[in-house]
PDB file of C-alpha atoms and ligand atoms in Angstrom:
ATOM      1  CA  MET A   1      -0.257   0.318  -0.469  1.00 98.00           C
ATOM      2  CA  VAL A   2       3.068   2.169   1.034  1.00 98.00           C
ATOM      3  CA  ASP A   3       4.938   1.930  -2.016  1.00 97.00           C
ATOM      4  CA  GLU A   4       2.896   1.924  -5.175  1.00 97.00           C
ATOM      5  CA  GLN A   5       0.111   4.399  -3.402  1.00 98.00           C
ATOM      6  CA  ILE A   6       1.974   7.022  -1.354  1.00 98.00           C
ATOM      7  CA  ALA A   7       5.448   6.967  -2.077  1.00 98.00           C
ATOM      8  CA  HIS A   8       5.579   5.794  -5.840  1.00 97.00           C
ATOM      9  CA  PRO A   9       1.854   6.504  -7.045  1.00 95.00           C
ATOM     10  CA  ARG A  10       1.628   6.225 -10.724  1.00 87.00           C
ATOM     11  CA  ASP A  11      -1.005   8.332 -11.268  1.00 90.00           C
ATOM     12  CA  GLY A  12       0.065  12.286 -11.518  1.00 91.00           C
ATOM     13  CA  ARG A  13      -0.575  12.546  -7.231  1.00 94.00           C
ATOM     14  CA  GLU A  14       2.310  13.669  -5.749  1.00 96.00           C
ATOM     15  CA  PRO A  15       4.029  11.323  -4.121  1.00 98.00           C
ATOM     16  CA  VAL A  16       4.457  11.473  -0.173  1.00 98.00           C
ATOM     17  CA  THR A  17       8.403  11.779   0.793  1.00 98.00           C
ATOM     18  CA  ASP A  18       8.534  12.293   4.574  1.00 98.00           C
ATOM     19  CA  SER A  19      10.231   8.878   5.827  1.00 98.00           C
ATOM     20  CA  ARG A  20       9.057   9.377   9.255  1.00 98.00           C
ATOM     21  CA  VAL A  21       5.578   9.266   7.451  1.00 98.00           C
ATOM     22  CA  LEU A  22       6.065   6.320   5.320  1.00 98.00           C
ATOM     23  CA  GLU A  23       7.250   4.182   7.724  1.00 98.00           C
ATOM     24  CA  ALA A  24       4.606   5.446  10.586  1.00 98.00           C
ATOM     25  CA  MET A  25       2.139   4.297   7.897  1.00 98.00           C
ATOM     26  CA  ARG A  26       3.962   1.118   6.737  1.00 98.00           C
ATOM     27  CA  MET A  27       3.860  -0.077  10.777  1.00 98.00           C
ATOM     28  CA  VAL A  28      -0.124   0.204  11.385  1.00 98.00           C
ATOM     29  CA  PRO A  29      -2.375  -2.453  10.373  1.00 98.00           C
ATOM     30  CA  ARG A  30      -4.986  -0.683   8.511  1.00 98.00           C
ATOM     31  CA  HIS A  31      -6.952  -3.271   8.707  1.00 98.00           C
ATOM     32  CA  ALA A  32      -7.635  -3.423  12.461  1.00 98.00           C
ATOM     33  CA  PHE A  33      -9.667  -0.483  12.489  1.00 98.00           C
ATOM     34  CA  VAL A  34     -11.516  -0.998   8.904  1.00 97.00           C
ATOM     35  CA  PRO A  35     -15.163  -3.058   9.993  1.00 96.00           C
ATOM     36  CA  THR A  36     -15.014  -6.906   9.111  1.00 96.00           C
ATOM     37  CA  ASP A  37     -17.369  -6.601   5.917  1.00 96.00           C
ATOM     38  CA  VAL A  38     -14.893  -4.201   4.293  1.00 97.00           C
ATOM     39  CA  ARG A  39     -11.752  -5.520   6.273  1.00 97.00           C
ATOM     40  CA  GLN A  40     -10.946  -7.107   2.649  1.00 97.00           C
ATOM     41  CA  GLN A  41     -10.408  -3.498   1.195  1.00 98.00           C
ATOM     42  CA  ALA A  42      -8.786  -1.940   4.308  1.00 98.00           C
ATOM     43  CA  TYR A  43      -5.426  -1.579   1.514  1.00 98.00           C
ATOM     44  CA  ALA A  44      -7.125  -0.209  -1.251  1.00 98.00           C
ATOM     45  CA  ASP A  45      -7.021   3.240  -2.358  1.00 97.00           C
ATOM     46  CA  HIS A  46      -9.959   4.725  -1.916  1.00 97.00           C
ATOM     47  CA  PRO A  47     -11.734   5.498   1.447  1.00 96.00           C
ATOM     48  CA  LEU A  48     -13.822   2.924   3.010  1.00 97.00           C
ATOM     49  CA  PRO A  49     -17.291   3.271   5.109  1.00 96.00           C
ATOM     50  CA  ILE A  50     -17.241   2.844   8.361  1.00 96.00           C
ATOM     51  CA  GLY A  51     -21.098   3.198   9.635  1.00 96.00           C
ATOM     52  CA  HIS A  52     -22.669   5.927  10.653  1.00 95.00           C
ATOM     53  CA  GLY A  53     -22.500   7.800   7.104  1.00 93.00           C
ATOM     54  CA  GLN A  54     -19.049   7.859   7.966  1.00 95.00           C
ATOM     55  CA  THR A  55     -15.337   7.263   6.855  1.00 95.00           C
ATOM     56  CA  ILE A  56     -12.309   6.423   7.191  1.00 96.00           C
ATOM     57  CA  SER A  57     -10.352   8.053   4.337  1.00 96.00           C
ATOM     58  CA  GLN A  58      -8.409   7.027   1.523  1.00 97.00           C
ATOM     59  CA  PRO A  59      -4.469   5.959   3.089  1.00 98.00           C
ATOM     60  CA  TYR A  60      -3.223   8.402  -0.094  1.00 98.00           C
ATOM     61  CA  ILE A  61      -5.058  11.866   2.077  1.00 97.00           C
ATOM     62  CA  VAL A  62      -3.822  10.128   5.016  1.00 98.00           C
ATOM     63  CA  GLY A  63      -0.511  10.749   4.261  1.00 98.00           C
ATOM     64  CA  VAL A  64      -0.315  14.075   2.466  1.00 98.00           C
ATOM     65  CA  MET A  65      -2.520  15.349   5.994  1.00 98.00           C
ATOM     66  CA  THR A  66       0.305  13.896   7.980  1.00 98.00           C
ATOM     67  CA  GLU A  67       3.113  15.157   5.969  1.00 98.00           C
ATOM     68  CA  LEU A  68       1.838  18.919   6.069  1.00 98.00           C
ATOM     69  CA  LEU A  69       1.550  18.714   9.638  1.00 98.00           C
ATOM     70  CA  ARG A  70       5.862  18.582  10.099  1.00 98.00           C
ATOM     71  CA  LEU A  71       5.776  16.389  13.204  1.00 98.00           C
ATOM     72  CA  GLY A  72       8.875  15.745  15.475  1.00 97.00           C
ATOM     73  CA  PRO A  73       8.916  13.584  17.907  1.00 98.00           C
ATOM     74  CA  GLU A  74       7.760  15.869  20.985  1.00 97.00           C
ATOM     75  CA  SER A  75       4.687  17.511  18.841  1.00 98.00           C
ATOM     76  CA  ARG A  76       2.015  17.982  20.678  1.00 98.00           C
ATOM     77  CA  VAL A  77      -0.705  17.365  17.868  1.00 99.00           C
ATOM     78  CA  LEU A  78      -4.805  17.579  17.728  1.00 99.00           C
ATOM     79  CA  GLU A  79      -7.033  15.512  15.696  1.00 99.00           C
ATOM     80  CA  ILE A  80     -10.464  16.586  14.654  1.00 98.00           C
ATOM     81  CA  GLY A  81     -12.714  13.564  13.502  1.00 98.00           C
ATOM     82  CA  THR A  82     -11.261  10.162  15.366  1.00 98.00           C
ATOM     83  CA  GLY A  83     -13.543   8.329  13.113  1.00 98.00           C
ATOM     84  CA  SER A  84     -11.788   4.321  13.167  1.00 98.00           C
ATOM     85  CA  GLY A  85      -9.337   5.587  14.541  1.00 98.00           C
ATOM     86  CA  TYR A  86      -6.682   5.114  11.635  1.00 98.00           C
ATOM     87  CA  GLN A  87      -5.295   8.498  11.725  1.00 98.00           C
ATOM     88  CA  ALA A  88      -4.765   8.747  15.238  1.00 98.00           C
ATOM     89  CA  ALA A  89      -2.550   5.184  15.483  1.00 98.00           C
ATOM     90  CA  VAL A  90      -1.063   6.817  12.413  1.00 98.00           C
ATOM     91  CA  LEU A  91      -0.066  10.204  14.059  1.00 98.00           C
ATOM     92  CA  ALA A  92       1.224   7.805  17.519  1.00 98.00           C
ATOM     93  CA  HIS A  93       4.383   6.670  15.154  1.00 98.00           C
ATOM     94  CA  LEU A  94       5.447   9.900  15.290  1.00 98.00           C
ATOM     95  CA  THR A  95       4.707  11.719  18.484  1.00 98.00           C
ATOM     96  CA  PRO A  96       3.615   9.921  22.086  1.00 98.00           C
ATOM     97  CA  HIS A  97       1.672  13.078  22.258  1.00 98.00           C
ATOM     98  CA  VAL A  98      -2.120  12.613  20.658  1.00 98.00           C
ATOM     99  CA  TYR A  99      -4.831  13.838  21.568  1.00 99.00           C
ATOM    100  CA  THR A 100      -8.365  13.136  19.453  1.00 98.00           C
ATOM    101  CA  ILE A 101     -12.008  13.442  18.785  1.00 98.00           C
ATOM    102  CA  GLU A 102     -15.048  11.631  17.315  1.00 98.00           C
ATOM    103  CA  ILE A 103     -17.908  13.161  17.942  1.00 97.00           C
ATOM    104  CA  VAL A 104     -20.339  10.486  17.335  1.00 97.00           C
ATOM    105  CA  ALA A 105     -20.089   8.486  20.422  1.00 97.00           C
ATOM    106  CA  PRO A 106     -20.478   4.863  18.804  1.00 97.00           C
ATOM    107  CA  LEU A 107     -17.945   6.030  16.523  1.00 98.00           C
ATOM    108  CA  ALA A 108     -15.397   6.888  19.837  1.00 98.00           C
ATOM    109  CA  ASP A 109     -15.730   3.554  21.403  1.00 98.00           C
ATOM    110  CA  ALA A 110     -14.767   1.375  19.028  1.00 98.00           C
ATOM    111  CA  ALA A 111     -12.111   3.683  17.941  1.00 98.00           C
ATOM    112  CA  ARG A 112     -10.854   4.171  21.297  1.00 98.00           C
ATOM    113  CA  ARG A 113     -11.114   0.002  21.750  1.00 98.00           C
ATOM    114  CA  ALA A 114      -8.989  -0.621  18.429  1.00 98.00           C
ATOM    115  CA  LEU A 115      -6.088   1.727  19.731  1.00 98.00           C
ATOM    116  CA  GLN A 116      -6.442   0.190  22.675  1.00 98.00           C
ATOM    117  CA  GLU A 117      -5.502  -3.450  20.987  1.00 98.00           C
ATOM    118  CA  GLN A 118      -3.896  -2.701  19.167  1.00 98.00           C
ATOM    119  CA  GLY A 119      -1.215  -0.486  21.574  1.00 98.00           C
ATOM    120  CA  TYR A 120      -1.838   2.431  21.612  1.00 98.00           C
ATOM    121  CA  LEU A 121      -2.397   3.086  24.992  1.00 98.00           C
ATOM    122  CA  GLU A 122      -1.060   6.383  25.072  1.00 98.00           C
ATOM    123  CA  VAL A 123      -3.359   8.799  22.741  1.00 98.00           C
ATOM    124  CA  GLN A 124      -5.628  10.216  24.238  1.00 98.00           C
ATOM    125  CA  CYS A 125      -9.924  10.039  22.898  1.00 98.00           C
ATOM    126  CA  ARG A 126     -12.596  12.013  23.508  1.00 98.00           C
ATOM    127  CA  THR A 127     -16.060  11.945  22.977  1.00 98.00           C
ATOM    128  CA  GLY A 128     -18.146  15.501  22.031  1.00 97.00           C
ATOM    129  CA  ASP A 129     -17.623  18.591  19.769  1.00 97.00           C
ATOM    130  CA  GLY A 130     -13.954  19.173  17.689  1.00 98.00           C
ATOM    131  CA  TYR A 131     -15.193  22.616  17.025  1.00 97.00           C
ATOM    132  CA  ARG A 132     -14.462  23.198  20.056  1.00 97.00           C
ATOM    133  CA  GLY A 133     -11.125  21.846  20.628  1.00 98.00           C
ATOM    134  CA  TRP A 134      -9.574  20.007  23.696  1.00 98.00           C
ATOM    135  CA  PRO A 135      -8.552  23.765  25.388  1.00 98.00           C
ATOM    136  CA  GLU A 136      -7.228  21.514  28.209  1.00 98.00           C
ATOM    137  CA  SER A 137      -4.323  20.544  26.532  1.00 98.00           C
ATOM    138  CA  ALA A 138      -3.403  23.049  23.962  1.00 98.00           C
ATOM    139  CA  PRO A 139      -1.708  24.726  23.075  1.00 98.00           C
ATOM    140  CA  PHE A 140      -0.449  22.096  19.580  1.00 98.00           C
ATOM    141  CA  ASP A 141       2.759  22.206  17.617  1.00 98.00           C
ATOM    142  CA  GLY A 142      -0.129  20.561  14.396  1.00 98.00           C
ATOM    143  CA  ILE A 143      -3.923  20.013  14.904  1.00 99.00           C
ATOM    144  CA  ILE A 144      -5.291  17.994  11.795  1.00 98.00           C
ATOM    145  CA  VAL A 145      -9.095  18.236  11.043  1.00 98.00           C
ATOM    146  CA  THR A 146     -10.267  14.572   8.804  1.00 97.00           C
ATOM    147  CA  CYS A 147     -14.117  16.206   8.503  1.00 96.00           C
ATOM    148  CA  SER A 148     -14.966  19.559   6.204  1.00 95.00           C
ATOM    149  CA  ALA A 149     -15.520  23.040   7.962  1.00 95.00           C
ATOM    150  CA  GLU A 150     -17.066  26.289   5.573  1.00 93.00           C
ATOM    151  CA  ASP A 151     -14.109  28.300   7.954  1.00 93.00           C
ATOM    152  CA  ILE A 152     -11.629  27.352  10.396  1.00 96.00           C
ATOM    153  CA  PRO A 153     -12.920  26.653  13.869  1.00 97.00           C
ATOM    154  CA  ARG A 154     -12.127  30.292  15.931  1.00 97.00           C
ATOM    155  CA  PRO A 155     -11.231  28.312  18.789  1.00 98.00           C
ATOM    156  CA  LEU A 156      -8.898  25.942  16.737  1.00 98.00           C
ATOM    157  CA  TRP A 157      -7.055  28.292  15.883  1.00 98.00           C
ATOM    158  CA  ASP A 158      -6.506  29.489  19.842  1.00 98.00           C
ATOM    159  CA  GLN A 159      -5.421  26.525  20.548  1.00 98.00           C
ATOM    160  CA  LEU A 160      -3.028  25.915  17.660  1.00 98.00           C
ATOM    161  CA  LYS A 161       0.801  27.170  18.867  1.00 98.00           C
ATOM    162  CA  PRO A 162       2.365  30.422  16.687  1.00 97.00           C
ATOM    163  CA  GLY A 163       4.048  27.882  14.211  1.00 97.00           C
ATOM    164  CA  GLY A 164       2.153  25.706  14.550  1.00 98.00           C
ATOM    165  CA  ARG A 165      -0.062  24.321  11.480  1.00 98.00           C
ATOM    166  CA  MET A 166      -3.336  23.464  11.331  1.00 98.00           C
ATOM    167  CA  VAL A 167      -4.839  20.878   8.125  1.00 98.00           C
ATOM    168  CA  ILE A 168      -8.476  21.452   7.030  1.00 98.00           C
ATOM    169  CA  PRO A 169     -10.667  20.553   3.841  1.00 97.00           C
ATOM    170  CA  THR A 170     -12.070  23.499   3.845  1.00 96.00           C
ATOM    171  CA  GLY A 171     -15.478  24.185   1.567  1.00 90.00           C
ATOM    172  CA  ARG A 172     -19.244  24.217   1.721  1.00 77.00           C
ATOM    173  CA  ASP A 173     -20.902  20.642   2.692  1.00 68.00           C
ATOM    174  CA  PHE A 174     -20.454  17.254   0.239  1.00 67.00           C
ATOM    175  CA  GLY A 175     -19.413  20.778  -2.715  1.00 74.00           C
ATOM    176  CA  VAL A 176     -16.436  21.082  -3.961  1.00 83.00           C
ATOM    177  CA  GLN A 177     -13.504  21.096  -0.534  1.00 93.00           C
ATOM    178  CA  GLU A 178     -10.110  22.280  -0.527  1.00 95.00           C
ATOM    179  CA  LEU A 179      -7.529  21.622   1.901  1.00 97.00           C
ATOM    180  CA  VAL A 180      -5.643  23.735   3.385  1.00 97.00           C
ATOM    181  CA  VAL A 181      -2.711  24.504   5.683  1.00 98.00           C
ATOM    182  CA  VAL A 182      -2.667  27.963   7.808  1.00 98.00           C
ATOM    183  CA  THR A 183       0.584  28.359   9.627  1.00 98.00           C
ATOM    184  CA  LYS A 184       0.614  30.770  12.512  1.00 98.00           C
ATOM    185  CA  THR A 185       3.207  32.915  12.407  1.00 97.00           C
ATOM    186  CA  ALA A 186       5.312  33.857  15.357  1.00 95.00           C
ATOM    187  CA  ASP A 187       3.639  37.238  15.502  1.00 95.00           C
ATOM    188  CA  GLY A 188      -0.792  35.310  15.825  1.00 94.00           C
ATOM    189  CA  GLY A 189      -0.765  35.803  11.594  1.00 97.00           C
ATOM    190  CA  ARG A 190      -2.164  34.023   9.571  1.00 97.00           C
ATOM    191  CA  GLU A 191      -0.611  31.823   6.380  1.00 97.00           C
ATOM    192  CA  ARG A 192      -3.291  29.690   4.543  1.00 97.00           C
ATOM    193  CA  LYS A 193      -2.119  28.035   1.549  1.00 97.00           C
ATOM    194  CA  SER A 194      -4.091  25.529  -0.525  1.00 96.00           C
ATOM    195  CA  VAL A 195      -3.173  22.053  -0.781  1.00 95.00           C
ATOM    196  CA  ALA A 196      -5.281  20.036  -3.383  1.00 92.00           C
ATOM    197  CA  PRO A 197      -9.098  19.569  -3.934  1.00 91.00           C
ATOM    198  CA  VAL A 198     -10.766  17.199  -1.635  1.00 93.00           C
ATOM    199  CA  GLN A 199     -14.351  15.766  -0.272  1.00 90.00           C
ATOM    200  CA  PHE A 200     -15.069  15.177   3.376  1.00 92.00           C
ATOM    201  CA  VAL A 201     -17.967  14.640   5.494  1.00 90.00           C
ATOM    202  CA  PRO A 202     -19.313  18.115   6.957  1.00 92.00           C
ATOM    203  CA  MET A 203     -18.123  18.514  10.804  1.00 95.00           C
ATOM    204  CA  ARG A 204     -21.052  18.063  13.329  1.00 93.00           C
ATOM    205  CA  ARG A 205     -21.579  20.426  15.740  1.00 89.00           C
ATOM    206  CA  GLU A 206     -23.385  19.381  19.203  1.00 82.00           C
ATOM    207  CA  GLY A 207     -26.694  19.873  19.202  1.00 70.00           C
ATOM    208  CA  ARG A 208     -27.217  20.758  15.113  1.00 61.00           C
ATOM    209  CA  GLU A 209     -28.341  18.608  12.828  1.00 50.00           C
TER     210      GLU A 209
HETATM  211  N1  SAH B   1      -9.831  10.104  11.276  1.00 68.74           N
HETATM  212  C1  SAH B   1     -10.482   9.539  10.518  1.00 68.74           C
HETATM  213  C2  SAH B   1     -11.827   9.497   9.620  1.00 68.74           C
HETATM  214  C3  SAH B   1     -12.884  10.679  10.375  1.00 68.74           C
HETATM  215  S1  SAH B   1     -14.212  11.059   8.661  1.00 68.74           S
HETATM  216  C4  SAH B   1     -10.131   7.598  10.670  1.00 68.74           C
HETATM  217  O1  SAH B   1      -8.383   7.820  10.450  1.00 68.74           O
HETATM  218  O2  SAH B   1     -10.828   7.359   9.989  1.00 68.74           O
HETATM  219  C5  SAH B   1     -14.448  12.156  10.025  1.00 68.74           C
HETATM  220  C6  SAH B   1     -15.480  12.308  11.221  1.00 68.74           C
HETATM  221  O3  SAH B   1     -15.670  13.367  11.575  1.00 68.74           O
HETATM  222  C7  SAH B   1     -16.094  11.028  11.189  1.00 68.74           C
HETATM  223  O4  SAH B   1     -15.955   9.915  11.807  1.00 68.74           O
HETATM  224  C8  SAH B   1     -17.387  12.220  12.041  1.00 68.74           C
HETATM  225  O5  SAH B   1     -18.238  11.541  12.932  1.00 68.74           O
HETATM  226  C9  SAH B   1     -16.339  13.124  12.400  1.00 68.74           C
HETATM  227  N2  SAH B   1     -16.896  14.455  12.644  1.00 68.74           N
HETATM  228  C10 SAH B   1     -17.947  14.898  12.580  1.00 68.74           C
HETATM  229  N3  SAH B   1     -18.146  16.513  12.869  1.00 68.74           N
HETATM  230  C11 SAH B   1     -17.285  16.749  14.478  1.00 68.74           C
HETATM  231  C12 SAH B   1     -17.285  16.882  15.706  1.00 68.74           C
HETATM  232  N4  SAH B   1     -17.638  17.905  15.012  1.00 68.74           N
HETATM  233  N5  SAH B   1     -16.274  16.720  16.167  1.00 68.74           N
HETATM  234  C13 SAH B   1     -15.352  15.836  16.743  1.00 68.74           C
HETATM  235  N6  SAH B   1     -15.942  14.530  15.517  1.00 68.74           N
HETATM  236  C14 SAH B   1     -16.584  15.545  14.536  1.00 68.74           C
END
């Protein structure tokens, strides 16, 4: 999967080159994070349904988003949208400081279980609305949002360290979205770089439908 889809994709996609990211993705047993009925397709080059109308991202997109975070071994990283727990497991190979939030309780429970079973004991999981971030454990060097938002959620921006990077799909629900990297400069300014067109499920808000 890593060689053919991520490190050397043959169809014009930009390869992921960060060796720590490639190694992390080689280590995580992706099949352990997907439901049994789609397990044979766990390593295929596309997203997969994980129940509750949600999906686990395509492996290539996980690689691209992880590389964009530029995490070091001491980085603190927050993920919004735990989903299956797969992305959190990849992050856990890069740093022991991984925090992840999922709004759909049964998905959060299943992800917690899968992470435990696979030995990712240091990943901190929370069930709730990730729009608000995780203020008690902020600030973060990296924030990765795996559901799309129309704009950069203000609480997440506030929880990013100066010099930190947020990787987030932005755009209208199910419409055209773009993956962007937003960097907080040393003086708190915002630098935004568009990376690629993507399609993610929209971020939900607690108490709203
Ligand atoms: N990173 C996941 C893929 C997640 S799909 C993986 O590796 O499998 C996007 C996830 O975001 C879904 O599980 C969805 O329920 C969740 N989500 C949507 N809105 C959210 C919110 N406000 N807070 C936290 N999670 C949210």
